[in-house]
PDB file of C-alpha atoms and ligand atoms in Angstrom:
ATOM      1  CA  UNK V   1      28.855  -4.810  23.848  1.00  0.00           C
ATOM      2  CA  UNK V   2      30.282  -8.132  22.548  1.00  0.00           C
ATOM      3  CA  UNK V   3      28.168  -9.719  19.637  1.00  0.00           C
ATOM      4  CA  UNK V   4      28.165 -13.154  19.396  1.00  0.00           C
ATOM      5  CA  UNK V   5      28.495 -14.728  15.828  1.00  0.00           C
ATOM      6  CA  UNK V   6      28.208 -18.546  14.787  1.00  0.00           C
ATOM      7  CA  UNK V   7      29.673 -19.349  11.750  1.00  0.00           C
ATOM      8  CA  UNK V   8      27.550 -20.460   9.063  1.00  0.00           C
ATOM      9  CA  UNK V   9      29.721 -22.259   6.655  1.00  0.00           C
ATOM     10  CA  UNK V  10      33.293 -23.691   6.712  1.00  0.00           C
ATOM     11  CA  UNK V  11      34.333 -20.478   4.245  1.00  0.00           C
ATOM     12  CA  UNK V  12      32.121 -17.828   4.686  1.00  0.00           C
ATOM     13  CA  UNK V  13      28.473 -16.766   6.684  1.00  0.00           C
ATOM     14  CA  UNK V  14      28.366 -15.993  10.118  1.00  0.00           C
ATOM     15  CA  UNK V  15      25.083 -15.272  12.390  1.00  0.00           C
ATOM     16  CA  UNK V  16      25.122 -12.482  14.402  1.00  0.00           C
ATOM     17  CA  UNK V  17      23.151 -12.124  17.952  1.00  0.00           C
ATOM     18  CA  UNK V  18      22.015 -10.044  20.392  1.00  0.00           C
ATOM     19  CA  UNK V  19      21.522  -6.653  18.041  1.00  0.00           C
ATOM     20  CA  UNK V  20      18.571  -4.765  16.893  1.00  0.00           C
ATOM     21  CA  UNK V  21      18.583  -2.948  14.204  1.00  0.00           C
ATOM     22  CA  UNK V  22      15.655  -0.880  15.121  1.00  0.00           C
ATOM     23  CA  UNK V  23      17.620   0.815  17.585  1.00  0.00           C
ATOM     24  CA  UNK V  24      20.216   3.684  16.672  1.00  0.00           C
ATOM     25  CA  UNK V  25      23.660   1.747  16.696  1.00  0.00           C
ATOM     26  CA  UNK V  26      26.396   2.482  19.179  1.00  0.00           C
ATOM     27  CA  UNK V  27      29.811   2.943  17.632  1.00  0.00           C
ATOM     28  CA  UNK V  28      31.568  -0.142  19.453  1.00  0.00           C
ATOM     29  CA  UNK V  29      28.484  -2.699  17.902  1.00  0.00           C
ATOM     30  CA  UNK V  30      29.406  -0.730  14.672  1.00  0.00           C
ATOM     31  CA  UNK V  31      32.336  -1.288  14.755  1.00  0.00           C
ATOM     32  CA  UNK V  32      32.163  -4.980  15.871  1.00  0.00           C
ATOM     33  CA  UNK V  33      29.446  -5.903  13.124  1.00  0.00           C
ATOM     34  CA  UNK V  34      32.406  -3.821  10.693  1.00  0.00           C
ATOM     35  CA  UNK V  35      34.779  -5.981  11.541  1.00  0.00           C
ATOM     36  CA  UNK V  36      32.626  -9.301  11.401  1.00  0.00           C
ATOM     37  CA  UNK V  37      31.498  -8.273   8.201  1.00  0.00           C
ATOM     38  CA  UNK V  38      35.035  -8.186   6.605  1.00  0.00           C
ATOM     39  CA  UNK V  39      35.756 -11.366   8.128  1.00  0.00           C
ATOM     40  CA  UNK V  40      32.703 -13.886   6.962  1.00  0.00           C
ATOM     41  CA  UNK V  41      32.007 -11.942   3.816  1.00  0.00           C
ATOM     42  CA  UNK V  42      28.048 -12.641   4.618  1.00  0.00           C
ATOM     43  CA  UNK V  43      26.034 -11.654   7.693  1.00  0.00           C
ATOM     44  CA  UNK V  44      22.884 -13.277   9.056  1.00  0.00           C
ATOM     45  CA  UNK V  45      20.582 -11.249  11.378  1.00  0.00           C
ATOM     46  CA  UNK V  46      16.999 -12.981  12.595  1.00  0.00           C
ATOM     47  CA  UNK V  47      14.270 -11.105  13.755  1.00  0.00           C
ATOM     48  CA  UNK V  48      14.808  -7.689  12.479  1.00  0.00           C
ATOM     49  CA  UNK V  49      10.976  -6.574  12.039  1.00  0.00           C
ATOM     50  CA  UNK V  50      12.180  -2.937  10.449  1.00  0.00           C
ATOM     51  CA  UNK V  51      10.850  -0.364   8.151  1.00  0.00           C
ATOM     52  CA  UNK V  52      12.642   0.794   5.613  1.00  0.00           C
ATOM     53  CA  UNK V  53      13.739   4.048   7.202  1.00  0.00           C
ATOM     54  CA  UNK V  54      15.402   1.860   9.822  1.00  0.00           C
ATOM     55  CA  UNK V  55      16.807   0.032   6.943  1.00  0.00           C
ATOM     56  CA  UNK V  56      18.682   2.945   5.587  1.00  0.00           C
ATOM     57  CA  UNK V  57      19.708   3.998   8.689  1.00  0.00           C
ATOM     58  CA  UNK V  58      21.363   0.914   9.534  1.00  0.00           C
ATOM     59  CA  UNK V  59      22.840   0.978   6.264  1.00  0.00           C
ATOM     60  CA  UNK V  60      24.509   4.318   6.245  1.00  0.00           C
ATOM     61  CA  UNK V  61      26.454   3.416   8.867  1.00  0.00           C
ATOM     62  CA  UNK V  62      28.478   1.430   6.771  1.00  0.00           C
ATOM     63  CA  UNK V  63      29.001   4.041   3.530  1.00  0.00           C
ATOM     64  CA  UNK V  64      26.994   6.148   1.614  1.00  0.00           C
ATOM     65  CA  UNK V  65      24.162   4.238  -0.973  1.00  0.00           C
ATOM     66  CA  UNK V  66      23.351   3.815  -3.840  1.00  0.00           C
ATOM     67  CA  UNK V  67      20.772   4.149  -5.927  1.00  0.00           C
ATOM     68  CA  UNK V  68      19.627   2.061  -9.102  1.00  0.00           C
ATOM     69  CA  UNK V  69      20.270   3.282 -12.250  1.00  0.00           C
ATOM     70  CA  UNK V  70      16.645   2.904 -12.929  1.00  0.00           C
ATOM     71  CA  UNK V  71      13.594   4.533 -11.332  1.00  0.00           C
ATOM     72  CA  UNK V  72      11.280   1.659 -11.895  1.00  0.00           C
ATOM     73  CA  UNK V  73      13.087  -0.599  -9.890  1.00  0.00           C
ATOM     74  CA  UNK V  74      13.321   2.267  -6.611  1.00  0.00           C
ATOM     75  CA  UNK V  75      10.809   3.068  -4.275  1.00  0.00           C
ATOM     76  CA  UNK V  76       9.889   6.847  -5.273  1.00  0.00           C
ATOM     77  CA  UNK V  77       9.688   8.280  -1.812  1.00  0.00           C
ATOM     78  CA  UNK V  78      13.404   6.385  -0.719  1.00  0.00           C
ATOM     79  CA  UNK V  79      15.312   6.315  -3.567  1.00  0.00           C
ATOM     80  CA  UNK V  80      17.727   3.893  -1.523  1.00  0.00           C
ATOM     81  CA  UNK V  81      15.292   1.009  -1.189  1.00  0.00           C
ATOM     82  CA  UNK V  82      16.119  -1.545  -4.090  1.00  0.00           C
ATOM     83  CA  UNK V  83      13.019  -3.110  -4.423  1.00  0.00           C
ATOM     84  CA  UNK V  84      12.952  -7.057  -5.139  1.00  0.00           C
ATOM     85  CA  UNK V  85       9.055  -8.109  -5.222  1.00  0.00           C
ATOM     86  CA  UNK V  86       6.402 -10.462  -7.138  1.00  0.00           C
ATOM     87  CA  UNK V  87       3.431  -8.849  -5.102  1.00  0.00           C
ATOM     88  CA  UNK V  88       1.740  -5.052  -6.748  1.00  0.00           C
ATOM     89  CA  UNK V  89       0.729  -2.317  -4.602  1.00  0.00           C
ATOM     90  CA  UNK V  90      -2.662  -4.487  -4.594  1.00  0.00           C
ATOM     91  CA  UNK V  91      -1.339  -7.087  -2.486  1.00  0.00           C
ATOM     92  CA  UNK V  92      -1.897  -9.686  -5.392  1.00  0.00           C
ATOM     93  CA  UNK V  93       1.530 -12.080  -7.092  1.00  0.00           C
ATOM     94  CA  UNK V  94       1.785  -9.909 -10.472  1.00  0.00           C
ATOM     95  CA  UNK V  95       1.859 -11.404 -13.666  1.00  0.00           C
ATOM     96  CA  UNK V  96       5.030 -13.660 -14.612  1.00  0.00           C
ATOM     97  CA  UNK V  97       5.666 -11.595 -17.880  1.00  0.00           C
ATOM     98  CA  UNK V  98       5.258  -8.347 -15.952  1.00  0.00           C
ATOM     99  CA  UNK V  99       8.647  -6.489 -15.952  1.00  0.00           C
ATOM    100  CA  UNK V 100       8.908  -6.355 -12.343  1.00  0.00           C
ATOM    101  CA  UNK V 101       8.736 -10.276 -12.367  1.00  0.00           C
ATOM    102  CA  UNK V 102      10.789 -10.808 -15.201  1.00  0.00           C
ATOM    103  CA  UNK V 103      13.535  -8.312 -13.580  1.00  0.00           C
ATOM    104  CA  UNK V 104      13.529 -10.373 -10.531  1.00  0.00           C
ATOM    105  CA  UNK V 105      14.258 -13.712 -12.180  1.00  0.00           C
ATOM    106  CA  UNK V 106      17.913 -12.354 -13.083  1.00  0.00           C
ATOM    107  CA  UNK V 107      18.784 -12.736  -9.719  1.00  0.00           C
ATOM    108  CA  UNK V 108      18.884 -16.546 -10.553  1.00  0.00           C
ATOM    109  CA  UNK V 109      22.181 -15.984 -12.479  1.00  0.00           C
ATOM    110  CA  UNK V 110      25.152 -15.638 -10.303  1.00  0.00           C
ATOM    111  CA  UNK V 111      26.896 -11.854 -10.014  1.00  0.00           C
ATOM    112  CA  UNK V 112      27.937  -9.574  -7.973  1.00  0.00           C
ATOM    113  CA  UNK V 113      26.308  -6.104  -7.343  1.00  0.00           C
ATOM    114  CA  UNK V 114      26.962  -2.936  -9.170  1.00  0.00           C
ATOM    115  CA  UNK V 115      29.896  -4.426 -11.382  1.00  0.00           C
ATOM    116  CA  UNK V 116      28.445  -2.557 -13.894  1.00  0.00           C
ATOM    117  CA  UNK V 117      29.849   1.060 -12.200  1.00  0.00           C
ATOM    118  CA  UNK V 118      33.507   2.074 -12.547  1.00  0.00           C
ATOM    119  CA  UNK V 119      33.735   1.330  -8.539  1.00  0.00           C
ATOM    120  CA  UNK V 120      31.519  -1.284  -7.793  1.00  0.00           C
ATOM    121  CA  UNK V 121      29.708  -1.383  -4.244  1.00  0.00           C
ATOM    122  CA  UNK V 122      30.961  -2.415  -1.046  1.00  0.00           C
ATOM    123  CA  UNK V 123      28.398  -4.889  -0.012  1.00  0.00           C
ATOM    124  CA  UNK V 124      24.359  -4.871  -0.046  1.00  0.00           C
ATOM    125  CA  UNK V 125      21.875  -5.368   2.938  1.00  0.00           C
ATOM    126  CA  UNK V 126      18.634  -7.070   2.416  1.00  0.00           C
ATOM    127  CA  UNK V 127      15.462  -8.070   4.419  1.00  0.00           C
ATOM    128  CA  UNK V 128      13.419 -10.489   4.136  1.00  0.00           C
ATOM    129  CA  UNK V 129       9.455  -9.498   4.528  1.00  0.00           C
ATOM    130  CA  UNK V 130       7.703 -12.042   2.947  1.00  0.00           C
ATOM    131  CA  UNK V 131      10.250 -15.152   2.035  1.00  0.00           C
ATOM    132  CA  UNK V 132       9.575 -17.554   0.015  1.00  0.00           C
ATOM    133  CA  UNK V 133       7.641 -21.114   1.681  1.00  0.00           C
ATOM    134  CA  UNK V 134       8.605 -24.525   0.789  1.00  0.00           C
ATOM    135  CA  UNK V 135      11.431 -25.029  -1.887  1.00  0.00           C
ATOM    136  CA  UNK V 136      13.234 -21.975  -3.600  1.00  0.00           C
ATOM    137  CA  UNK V 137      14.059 -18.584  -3.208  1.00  0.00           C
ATOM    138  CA  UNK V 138      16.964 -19.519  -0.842  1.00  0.00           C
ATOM    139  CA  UNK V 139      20.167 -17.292  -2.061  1.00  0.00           C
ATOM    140  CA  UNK V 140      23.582 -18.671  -2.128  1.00  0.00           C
ATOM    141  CA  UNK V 141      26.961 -16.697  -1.801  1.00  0.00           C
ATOM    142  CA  UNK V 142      30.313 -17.658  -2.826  1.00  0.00           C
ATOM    143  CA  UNK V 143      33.877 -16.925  -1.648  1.00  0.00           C
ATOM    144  CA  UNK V 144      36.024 -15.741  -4.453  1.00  0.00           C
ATOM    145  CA  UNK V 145      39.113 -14.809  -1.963  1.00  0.00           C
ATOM    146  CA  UNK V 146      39.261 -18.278  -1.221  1.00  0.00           C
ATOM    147  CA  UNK V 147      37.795 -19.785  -5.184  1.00  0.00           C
ATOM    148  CA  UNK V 148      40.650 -17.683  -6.458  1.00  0.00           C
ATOM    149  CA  UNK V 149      43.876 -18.948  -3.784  1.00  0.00           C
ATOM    150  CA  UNK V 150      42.729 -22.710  -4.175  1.00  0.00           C
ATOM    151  CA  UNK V 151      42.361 -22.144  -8.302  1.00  0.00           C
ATOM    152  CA  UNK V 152      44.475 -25.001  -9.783  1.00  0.00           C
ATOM    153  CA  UNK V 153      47.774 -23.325 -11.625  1.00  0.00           C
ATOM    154  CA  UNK V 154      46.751 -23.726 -14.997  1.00  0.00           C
ATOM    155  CA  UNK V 155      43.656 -22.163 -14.572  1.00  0.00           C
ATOM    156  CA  UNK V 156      44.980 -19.220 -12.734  1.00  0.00           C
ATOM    157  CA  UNK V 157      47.341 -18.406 -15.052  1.00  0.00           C
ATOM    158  CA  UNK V 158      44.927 -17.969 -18.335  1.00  0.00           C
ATOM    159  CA  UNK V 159      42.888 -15.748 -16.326  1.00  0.00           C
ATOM    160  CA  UNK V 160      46.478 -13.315 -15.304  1.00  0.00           C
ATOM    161  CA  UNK V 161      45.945 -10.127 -16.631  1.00  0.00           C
ATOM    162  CA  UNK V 162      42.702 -10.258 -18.125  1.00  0.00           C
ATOM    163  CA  UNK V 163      40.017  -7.903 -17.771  1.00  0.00           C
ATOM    164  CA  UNK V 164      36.172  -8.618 -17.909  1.00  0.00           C
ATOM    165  CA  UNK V 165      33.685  -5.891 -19.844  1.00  0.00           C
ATOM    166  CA  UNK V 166      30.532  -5.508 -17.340  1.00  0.00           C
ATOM    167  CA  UNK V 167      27.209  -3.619 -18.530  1.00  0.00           C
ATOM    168  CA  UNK V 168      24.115  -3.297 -17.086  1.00  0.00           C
ATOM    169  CA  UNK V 169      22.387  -2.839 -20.762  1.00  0.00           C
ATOM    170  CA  UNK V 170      23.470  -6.656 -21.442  1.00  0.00           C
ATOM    171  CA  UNK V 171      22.292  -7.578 -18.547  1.00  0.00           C
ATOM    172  CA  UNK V 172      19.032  -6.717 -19.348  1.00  0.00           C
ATOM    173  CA  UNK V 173      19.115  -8.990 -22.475  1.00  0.00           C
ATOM    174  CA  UNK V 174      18.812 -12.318 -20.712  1.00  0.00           C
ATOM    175  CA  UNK V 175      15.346 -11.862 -20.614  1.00  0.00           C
ATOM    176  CA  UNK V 176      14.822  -9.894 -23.599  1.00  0.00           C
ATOM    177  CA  UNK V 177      13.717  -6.984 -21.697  1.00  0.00           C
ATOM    178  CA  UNK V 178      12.920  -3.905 -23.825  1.00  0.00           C
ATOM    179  CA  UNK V 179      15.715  -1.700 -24.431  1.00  0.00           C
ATOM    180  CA  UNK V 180      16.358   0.742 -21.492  1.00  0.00           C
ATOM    181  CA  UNK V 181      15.594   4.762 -21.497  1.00  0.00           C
ATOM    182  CA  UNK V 182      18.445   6.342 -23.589  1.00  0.00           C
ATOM    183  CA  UNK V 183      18.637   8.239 -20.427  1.00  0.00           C
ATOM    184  CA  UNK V 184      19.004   5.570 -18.245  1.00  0.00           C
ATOM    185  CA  UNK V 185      21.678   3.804 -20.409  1.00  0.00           C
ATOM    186  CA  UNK V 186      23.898   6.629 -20.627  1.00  0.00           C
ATOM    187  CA  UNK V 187      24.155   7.013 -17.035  1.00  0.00           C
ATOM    188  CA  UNK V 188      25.573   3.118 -17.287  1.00  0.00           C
ATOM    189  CA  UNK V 189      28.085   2.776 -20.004  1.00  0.00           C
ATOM    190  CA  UNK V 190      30.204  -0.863 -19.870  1.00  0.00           C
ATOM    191  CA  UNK V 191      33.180  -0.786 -17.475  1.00  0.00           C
ATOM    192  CA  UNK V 192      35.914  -3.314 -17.489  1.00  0.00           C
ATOM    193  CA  UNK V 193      37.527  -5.034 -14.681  1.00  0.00           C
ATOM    194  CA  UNK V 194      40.610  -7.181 -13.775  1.00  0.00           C
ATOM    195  CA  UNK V 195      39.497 -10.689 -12.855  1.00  0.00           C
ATOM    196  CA  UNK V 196      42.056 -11.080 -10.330  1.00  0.00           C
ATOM    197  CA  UNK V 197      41.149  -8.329  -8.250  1.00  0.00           C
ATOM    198  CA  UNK V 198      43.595  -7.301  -5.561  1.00  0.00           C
ATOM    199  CA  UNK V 199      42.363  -5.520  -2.526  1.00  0.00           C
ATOM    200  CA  UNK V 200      43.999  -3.240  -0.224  1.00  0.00           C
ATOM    201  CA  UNK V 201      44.247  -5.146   2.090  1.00  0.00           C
ATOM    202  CA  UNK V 202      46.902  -7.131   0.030  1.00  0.00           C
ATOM    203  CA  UNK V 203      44.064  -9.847  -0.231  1.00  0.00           C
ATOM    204  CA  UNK V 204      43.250 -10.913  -3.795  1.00  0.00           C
ATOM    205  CA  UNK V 205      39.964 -12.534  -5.209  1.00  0.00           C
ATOM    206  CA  UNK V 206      38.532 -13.584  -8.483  1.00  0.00           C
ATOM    207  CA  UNK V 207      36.428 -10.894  -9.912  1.00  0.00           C
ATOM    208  CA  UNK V 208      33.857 -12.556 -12.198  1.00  0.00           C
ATOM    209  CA  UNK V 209      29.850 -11.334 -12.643  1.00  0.00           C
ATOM    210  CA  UNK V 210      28.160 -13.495 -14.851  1.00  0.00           C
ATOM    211  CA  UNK V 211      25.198 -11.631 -15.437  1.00  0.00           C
ATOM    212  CA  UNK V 212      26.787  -8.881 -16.440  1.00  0.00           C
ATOM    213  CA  UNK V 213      30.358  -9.865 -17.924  1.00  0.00           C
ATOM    214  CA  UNK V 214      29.919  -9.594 -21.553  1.00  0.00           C
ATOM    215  CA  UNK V 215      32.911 -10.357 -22.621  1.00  0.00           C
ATOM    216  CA  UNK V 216      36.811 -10.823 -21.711  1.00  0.00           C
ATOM    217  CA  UNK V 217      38.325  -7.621 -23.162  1.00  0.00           C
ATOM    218  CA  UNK V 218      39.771  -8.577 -26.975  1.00  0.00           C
ATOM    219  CA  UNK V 219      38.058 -12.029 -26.443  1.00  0.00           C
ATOM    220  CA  UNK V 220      34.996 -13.276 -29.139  1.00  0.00           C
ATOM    221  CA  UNK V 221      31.775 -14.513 -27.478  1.00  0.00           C
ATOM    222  CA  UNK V 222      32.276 -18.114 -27.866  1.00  0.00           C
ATOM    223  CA  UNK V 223      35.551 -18.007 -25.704  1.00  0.00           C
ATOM    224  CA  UNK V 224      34.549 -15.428 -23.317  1.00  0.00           C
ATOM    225  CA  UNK V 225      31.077 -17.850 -22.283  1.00  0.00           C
ATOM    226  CA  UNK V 226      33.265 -20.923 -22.012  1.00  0.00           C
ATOM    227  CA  UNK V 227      35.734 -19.752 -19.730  1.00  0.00           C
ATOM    228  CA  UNK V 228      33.221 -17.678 -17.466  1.00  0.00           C
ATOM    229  CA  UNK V 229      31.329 -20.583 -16.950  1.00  0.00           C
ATOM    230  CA  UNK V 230      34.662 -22.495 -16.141  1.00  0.00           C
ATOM    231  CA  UNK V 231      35.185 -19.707 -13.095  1.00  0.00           C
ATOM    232  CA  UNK V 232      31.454 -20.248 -12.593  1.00  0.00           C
ATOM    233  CA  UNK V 233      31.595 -23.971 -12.492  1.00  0.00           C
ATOM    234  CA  UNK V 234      34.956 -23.721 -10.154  1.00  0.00           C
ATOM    235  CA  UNK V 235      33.740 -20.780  -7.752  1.00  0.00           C
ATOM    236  CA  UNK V 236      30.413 -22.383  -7.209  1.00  0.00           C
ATOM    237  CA  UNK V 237      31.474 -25.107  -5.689  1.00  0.00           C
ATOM    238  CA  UNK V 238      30.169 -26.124  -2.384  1.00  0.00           C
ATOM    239  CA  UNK V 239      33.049 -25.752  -0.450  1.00  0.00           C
ATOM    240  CA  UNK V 240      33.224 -21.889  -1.345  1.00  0.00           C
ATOM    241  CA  UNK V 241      29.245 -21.348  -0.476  1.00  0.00           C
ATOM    242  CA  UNK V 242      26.884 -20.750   1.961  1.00  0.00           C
ATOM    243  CA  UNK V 243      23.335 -21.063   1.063  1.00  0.00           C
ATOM    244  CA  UNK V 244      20.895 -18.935   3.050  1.00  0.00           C
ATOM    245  CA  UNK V 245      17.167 -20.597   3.856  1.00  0.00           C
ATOM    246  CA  UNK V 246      15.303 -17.224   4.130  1.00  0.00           C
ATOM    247  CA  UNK V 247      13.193 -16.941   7.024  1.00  0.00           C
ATOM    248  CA  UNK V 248      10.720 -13.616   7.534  1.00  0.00           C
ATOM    249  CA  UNK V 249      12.510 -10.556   8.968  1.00  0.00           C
ATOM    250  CA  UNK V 250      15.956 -12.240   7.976  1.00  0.00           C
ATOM    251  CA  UNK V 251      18.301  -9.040   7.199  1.00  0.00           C
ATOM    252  CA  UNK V 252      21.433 -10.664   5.302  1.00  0.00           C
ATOM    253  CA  UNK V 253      24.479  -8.228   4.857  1.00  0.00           C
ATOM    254  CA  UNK V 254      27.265  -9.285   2.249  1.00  0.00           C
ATOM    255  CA  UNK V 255      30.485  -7.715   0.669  1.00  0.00           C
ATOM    256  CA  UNK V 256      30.654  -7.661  -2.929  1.00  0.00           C
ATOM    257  CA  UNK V 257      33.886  -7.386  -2.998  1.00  0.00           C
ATOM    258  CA  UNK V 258      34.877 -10.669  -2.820  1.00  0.00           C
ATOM    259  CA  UNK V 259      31.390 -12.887  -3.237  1.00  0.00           C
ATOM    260  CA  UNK V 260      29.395 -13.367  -5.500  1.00  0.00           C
ATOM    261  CA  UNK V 261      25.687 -14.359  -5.085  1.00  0.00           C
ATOM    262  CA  UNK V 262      22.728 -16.203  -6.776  1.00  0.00           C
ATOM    263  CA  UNK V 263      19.188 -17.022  -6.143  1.00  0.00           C
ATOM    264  CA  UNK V 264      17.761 -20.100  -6.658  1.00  0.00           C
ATOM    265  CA  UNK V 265      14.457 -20.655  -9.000  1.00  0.00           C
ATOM    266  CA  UNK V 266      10.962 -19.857  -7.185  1.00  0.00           C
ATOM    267  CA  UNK V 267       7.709 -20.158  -8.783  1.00  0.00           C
ATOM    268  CA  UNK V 268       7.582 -16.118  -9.070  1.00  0.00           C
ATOM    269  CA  UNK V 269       3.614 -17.292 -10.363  1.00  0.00           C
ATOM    270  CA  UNK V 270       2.366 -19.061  -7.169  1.00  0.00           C
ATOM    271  CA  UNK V 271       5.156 -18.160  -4.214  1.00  0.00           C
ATOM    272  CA  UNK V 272       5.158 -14.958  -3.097  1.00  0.00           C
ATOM    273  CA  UNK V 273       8.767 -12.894  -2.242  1.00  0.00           C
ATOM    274  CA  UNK V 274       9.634  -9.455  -1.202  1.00  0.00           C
ATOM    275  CA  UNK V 275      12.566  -7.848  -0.618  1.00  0.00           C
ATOM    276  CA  UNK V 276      14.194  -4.510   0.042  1.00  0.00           C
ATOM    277  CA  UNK V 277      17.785  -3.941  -0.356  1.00  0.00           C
ATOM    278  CA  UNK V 278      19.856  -0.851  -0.302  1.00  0.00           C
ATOM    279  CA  UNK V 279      23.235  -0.842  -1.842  1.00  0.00           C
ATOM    280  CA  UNK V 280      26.820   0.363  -0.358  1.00  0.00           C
ATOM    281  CA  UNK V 281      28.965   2.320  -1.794  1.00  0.00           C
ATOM    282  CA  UNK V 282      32.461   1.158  -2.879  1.00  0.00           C
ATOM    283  CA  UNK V 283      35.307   3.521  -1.951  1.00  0.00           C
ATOM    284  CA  UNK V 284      38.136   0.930  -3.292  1.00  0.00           C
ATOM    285  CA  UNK V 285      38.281   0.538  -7.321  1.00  0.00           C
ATOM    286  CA  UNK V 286      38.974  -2.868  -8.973  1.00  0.00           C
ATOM    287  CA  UNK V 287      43.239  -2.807  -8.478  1.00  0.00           C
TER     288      UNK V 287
HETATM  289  C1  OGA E 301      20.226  -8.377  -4.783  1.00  0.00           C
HETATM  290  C2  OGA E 301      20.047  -9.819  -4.952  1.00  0.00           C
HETATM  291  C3  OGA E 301      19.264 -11.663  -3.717  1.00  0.00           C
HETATM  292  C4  OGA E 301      17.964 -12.155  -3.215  1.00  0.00           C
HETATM  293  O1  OGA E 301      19.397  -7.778  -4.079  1.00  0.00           O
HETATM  294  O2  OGA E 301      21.203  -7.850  -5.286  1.00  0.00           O
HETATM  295  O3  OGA E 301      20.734 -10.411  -5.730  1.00  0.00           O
HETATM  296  O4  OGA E 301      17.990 -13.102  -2.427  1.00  0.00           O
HETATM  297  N1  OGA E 301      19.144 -10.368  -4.170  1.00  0.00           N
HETATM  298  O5  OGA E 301      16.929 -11.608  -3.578  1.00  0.00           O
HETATM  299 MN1   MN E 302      22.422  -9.114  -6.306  1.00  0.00          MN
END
C-alpha cells in the first residue's frame, strides 16, 4: 500500500490518506507512516472515529508508552491515555479553577513532551473527540531542525554548549498549582539537557521547552528567561510552523524530538475540548 501525504506547511506537517486506524496495521503502511513521520515531523490523519484501545494499539506500533507521572491526569483503567479535557464524567464544562482545567491551560505555553525525563519521548499521538468551535484551541508545532540551521551566528554561538535544567515540579508553578505528591515528585527529579541537540541521524536541532526549562545550567533567572524567550521568539516564527485547525476525529502524530508545540487560548469556561493522547517512548538520549 502507498499512502498518499500532502504537505501541510513549507517546513513541516504532512496529511496522510487512505489509512484507518481502526484496523490492525500491516507492516509496509507501518513502515510507510514511520518513515513519513521522520520526514514532516507532524502527521495529520482525518476521520479516525477510534476508541482508545485502538488508540494504543496504533500507538505501540511505534515504541513502547508512557505513562504520566501523575495518576490524576491518566485514565485509571488505560494508564496510557493522557487525558486533555474541560468536560467531567457528567458531561458538563468543569469549573475554570478546577485542576483539571487549570492543568490544561499549560498547554498554551510552548514545550516539548516529557523533557522533564532523562530520555525524553519520541513523539505523542492525539485525537481529537470534541475540538474546539469557532476561534482557539488550534495547536501549532515548530521545526527546531530547521529554527536551529537558519539561527543567525551570533545567536548560535551563545547557546554552544549550554545545557537547559527541565522539571516537571516547575512546571506546575505557572499556575500556582498545589505542590505535587512527594511521591509523585520523586519519581520526576529536574534533568538537564544540551540545547543543541544532535541526533543520530547526524541531524541537529535546538532543544528548548519553555514550560519546563527552569533555568540554563550556572545561569540566574533573569538571564535564563531572556534568552529562552529569544529561542522562543526566533523558533516561533512562522516560517518554522504549522498550525493545526482541529477538526473532530483529527488524530495528529508529532516527534518531539525536534518540535516543539503550543496551544492557542480557548475559553476552557464556555468551549468545550477533549483530548486523548498517549506518549512514545524515546530510545535516543539528548547527545
Ligand atoms: C499534549 C499537548 C496539545 C493539544 O498533549 O502534549 O500539548 O492540542 N496537547 O492539546
Ligand atoms: Mn504537549
Amino acid at each position: 500500500m502507498t499512502l498518499s501525504i500532502r504537505k501541510l506547511h513549507e517546513s513541516l506537517g504532512g496529511e496522510i490518506d487512505g489509512v484507518d486506524l481502526s484496523r490492525p496495521l500491516d507492516i509496509d503502511t507501518r513502515s510507510e507512516i514511520q518513515a513519513a513521520w521522520e520526514t514532516h515531523g507532524v502527521l495529520v490523519f482525518r476521520n479516525q472515529d477510534i476508541g482508545d484501545t485502538e488508540h494504543v494499539a496504533f500507538s505501540r506500533h511505534f515504541g513502547d508508552l508512557e505513562v504520566l507521572p501523575e495518576t490524576d491526569r491518566t485514565d485509571d483503567t488505560m494508564p496510557e491515555i493522557f487525558i486533555l479535557s474541560n468536560v467531567g464524567a457528567d458531561g458538563k464544562i468543569m469549573p475554570v479553577e478546577s485542576e483539571p482545567v487549570t492543568f490544561n491551560t499549560l498547554t498554551w505555553f510552548w514545550h516539548t513532551d516529557s523533557c522533564y525525563r532523562a530520555i525524553p519521548s519520541k513523539g505523542a499521538i492525539l485525537h481529537g473527540i470534541e475540538v474546539v468551535k469557532g476561534g482557539g484551541g488550534e495547536t501549532r508545532f515548530a521545526n527546531m531542525r530547521e529554527a536551529l540551521a537558519e539561527m543567525p551566528s551570533d545567536l548560535r554561538s551563545r547557546i554552544e554548549g549550554l545545557e537547559g535544567q527541565h522539571s516537571w515540579a516547575w512546571m506546575r508553578s505557572h499556575r500556582n498549582l498545589p505542590p505535587m505528591k512527594a511521591e509523585e515528585a520523586a519519581k520526576v527529579p529536574p534533568v538537564q539537557h544540551k540545547l543543541v541537540r544532535n541526533h543520530r541521524n547526524r541531524s541537529q536541532s535546538l532543544y528548548i521547552s519553555p514550560l519546563y526549562m527552569e533555568r540554563i545550567v550556572g545561569w540566574d533567572e533573569e538571564e535564563t528567561r531572556s534568552l529562552v524567550e529569544e529561542l522562543t521568539e526566533w523558533a516561533a516564527q512562522d516560517r518554522f510552523v504549522y498550525e493545526h485547525a482541529w477538526q473532530q476525529h483529527d488524530v495528529v502524530m508529532w516527534d518531539n524530538t525536534w518540535t516543539m508545540h503550543i496551544v492557542l487560548p480557548y475559553d476552557p469556561g464556555s468551549q468545550r475540548r477533549v483530548m486523548h493522547r498517549t506518549a512514545i517512548a524515546g530510545v535516543e538520549a539528548v547527545l
